[in-house]
Coordinates of C-alpha atoms in Angstrom, one line a residue:
M27 CA 5.4 -26.8 146.9
S28 CA 9.1 -26.2 145.8
D29 CA 10.7 -27.0 142.7
Q30 CA 13.0 -29.5 144.5
S31 CA 10.0 -31.8 145.4
H32 CA 9.5 -32.4 141.7
M33 CA 13.1 -33.4 141.0
M34 CA 13.7 -37.2 140.4
S35 CA 16.7 -39.1 142.1
H36 CA 18.8 -40.7 139.7
S37 CA 17.3 -44.3 140.4
E38 CA 13.9 -43.0 139.5
W39 CA 15.0 -42.0 135.7
P40 CA 14.3 -44.9 133.4
T41 CA 16.9 -46.5 131.1
V42 CA 16.6 -45.3 127.6
S43 CA 17.2 -46.9 124.2
V44 CA 17.7 -44.5 121.3
V45 CA 16.6 -46.3 118.1
M46 CA 18.0 -44.8 114.7
P47 CA 16.7 -46.3 111.4
I48 CA 19.4 -45.4 109.1
R49 CA 20.0 -45.5 105.3
N50 CA 22.6 -43.6 103.3
E51 CA 23.6 -41.6 106.4
A52 CA 27.4 -42.1 106.0
K53 CA 28.0 -38.2 105.9
Y54 CA 26.2 -37.6 109.3
L55 CA 26.1 -40.9 111.2
E56 CA 29.3 -40.6 113.2
Q57 CA 28.4 -37.1 114.3
S58 CA 24.8 -37.9 115.1
V59 CA 25.9 -40.9 117.3
Q60 CA 28.7 -38.9 119.1
S61 CA 26.1 -36.1 119.7
I62 CA 23.8 -38.8 121.6
L63 CA 26.7 -40.1 123.4
L64 CA 27.7 -36.7 124.7
Q65 CA 24.2 -36.2 126.2
T66 CA 24.0 -35.9 130.1
Y67 CA 21.6 -38.4 131.4
P68 CA 21.8 -39.9 134.8
R69 CA 21.1 -43.5 134.0
E70 CA 22.3 -45.9 131.4
F71 CA 21.3 -45.4 127.8
D72 CA 22.1 -47.4 124.5
I73 CA 21.7 -46.8 120.8
C74 CA 20.4 -49.1 118.4
L75 CA 21.3 -48.6 114.6
A76 CA 18.7 -50.1 112.3
V77 CA 20.8 -50.1 109.2
A78 CA 18.9 -50.4 105.8
P79 CA 20.6 -51.1 102.5
S80 CA 22.8 -48.2 101.7
S81 CA 24.7 -47.1 98.6
D82 CA 27.4 -45.4 100.8
A83 CA 29.3 -46.4 103.8
T84 CA 26.7 -46.2 106.3
E85 CA 26.9 -50.0 107.2
A86 CA 30.7 -50.0 107.7
I87 CA 30.5 -46.9 109.8
A88 CA 27.8 -48.3 111.9
Q89 CA 29.7 -51.5 112.7
S90 CA 32.7 -49.4 113.4
L91 CA 31.0 -47.4 116.0
C92 CA 29.4 -50.6 117.4
T93 CA 32.8 -52.1 118.1
Q94 CA 34.0 -48.8 119.7
N95 CA 31.3 -48.5 122.2
H96 CA 29.5 -51.2 124.1
R97 CA 26.3 -49.1 124.3
I98 CA 25.8 -49.2 120.4
S99 CA 24.3 -52.3 118.6
V100 CA 23.5 -52.6 115.0
I101 CA 20.7 -54.6 113.5
E102 CA 19.6 -55.3 109.9
N103 CA 16.6 -53.5 108.3
P104 CA 16.6 -55.3 104.8
S105 CA 13.4 -53.8 103.8
G106 CA 14.8 -50.3 104.2
K107 CA 11.3 -48.9 105.5
T108 CA 11.6 -46.8 108.5
A109 CA 8.8 -48.6 110.4
S110 CA 10.3 -52.0 109.8
G111 CA 13.6 -50.7 111.3
L112 CA 12.0 -49.3 114.4
N113 CA 10.0 -52.5 114.9
A114 CA 13.1 -54.7 114.4
A115 CA 15.0 -52.6 116.9
I116 CA 12.4 -52.8 119.6
A117 CA 11.6 -56.5 119.2

């Protein structure tokens, strides 16, 4: 069997949601999101930022990124717990 027989057509690739629970990530957030947006993927994908209470500019940066790109959404993660942020994002 050739390698080409294992290749999926673009329509067979799933759409993807990248979930990022974040807290006090102002220093790295923009670079992290831009890195995801620059990925080559044959279908649509979106990014959900689950923002926990932060003592830096994380929330403001997340909101700014959201207004700049329709593929980015922001949800609140008031508990600050990673599992809570993941659950809220996939709900």
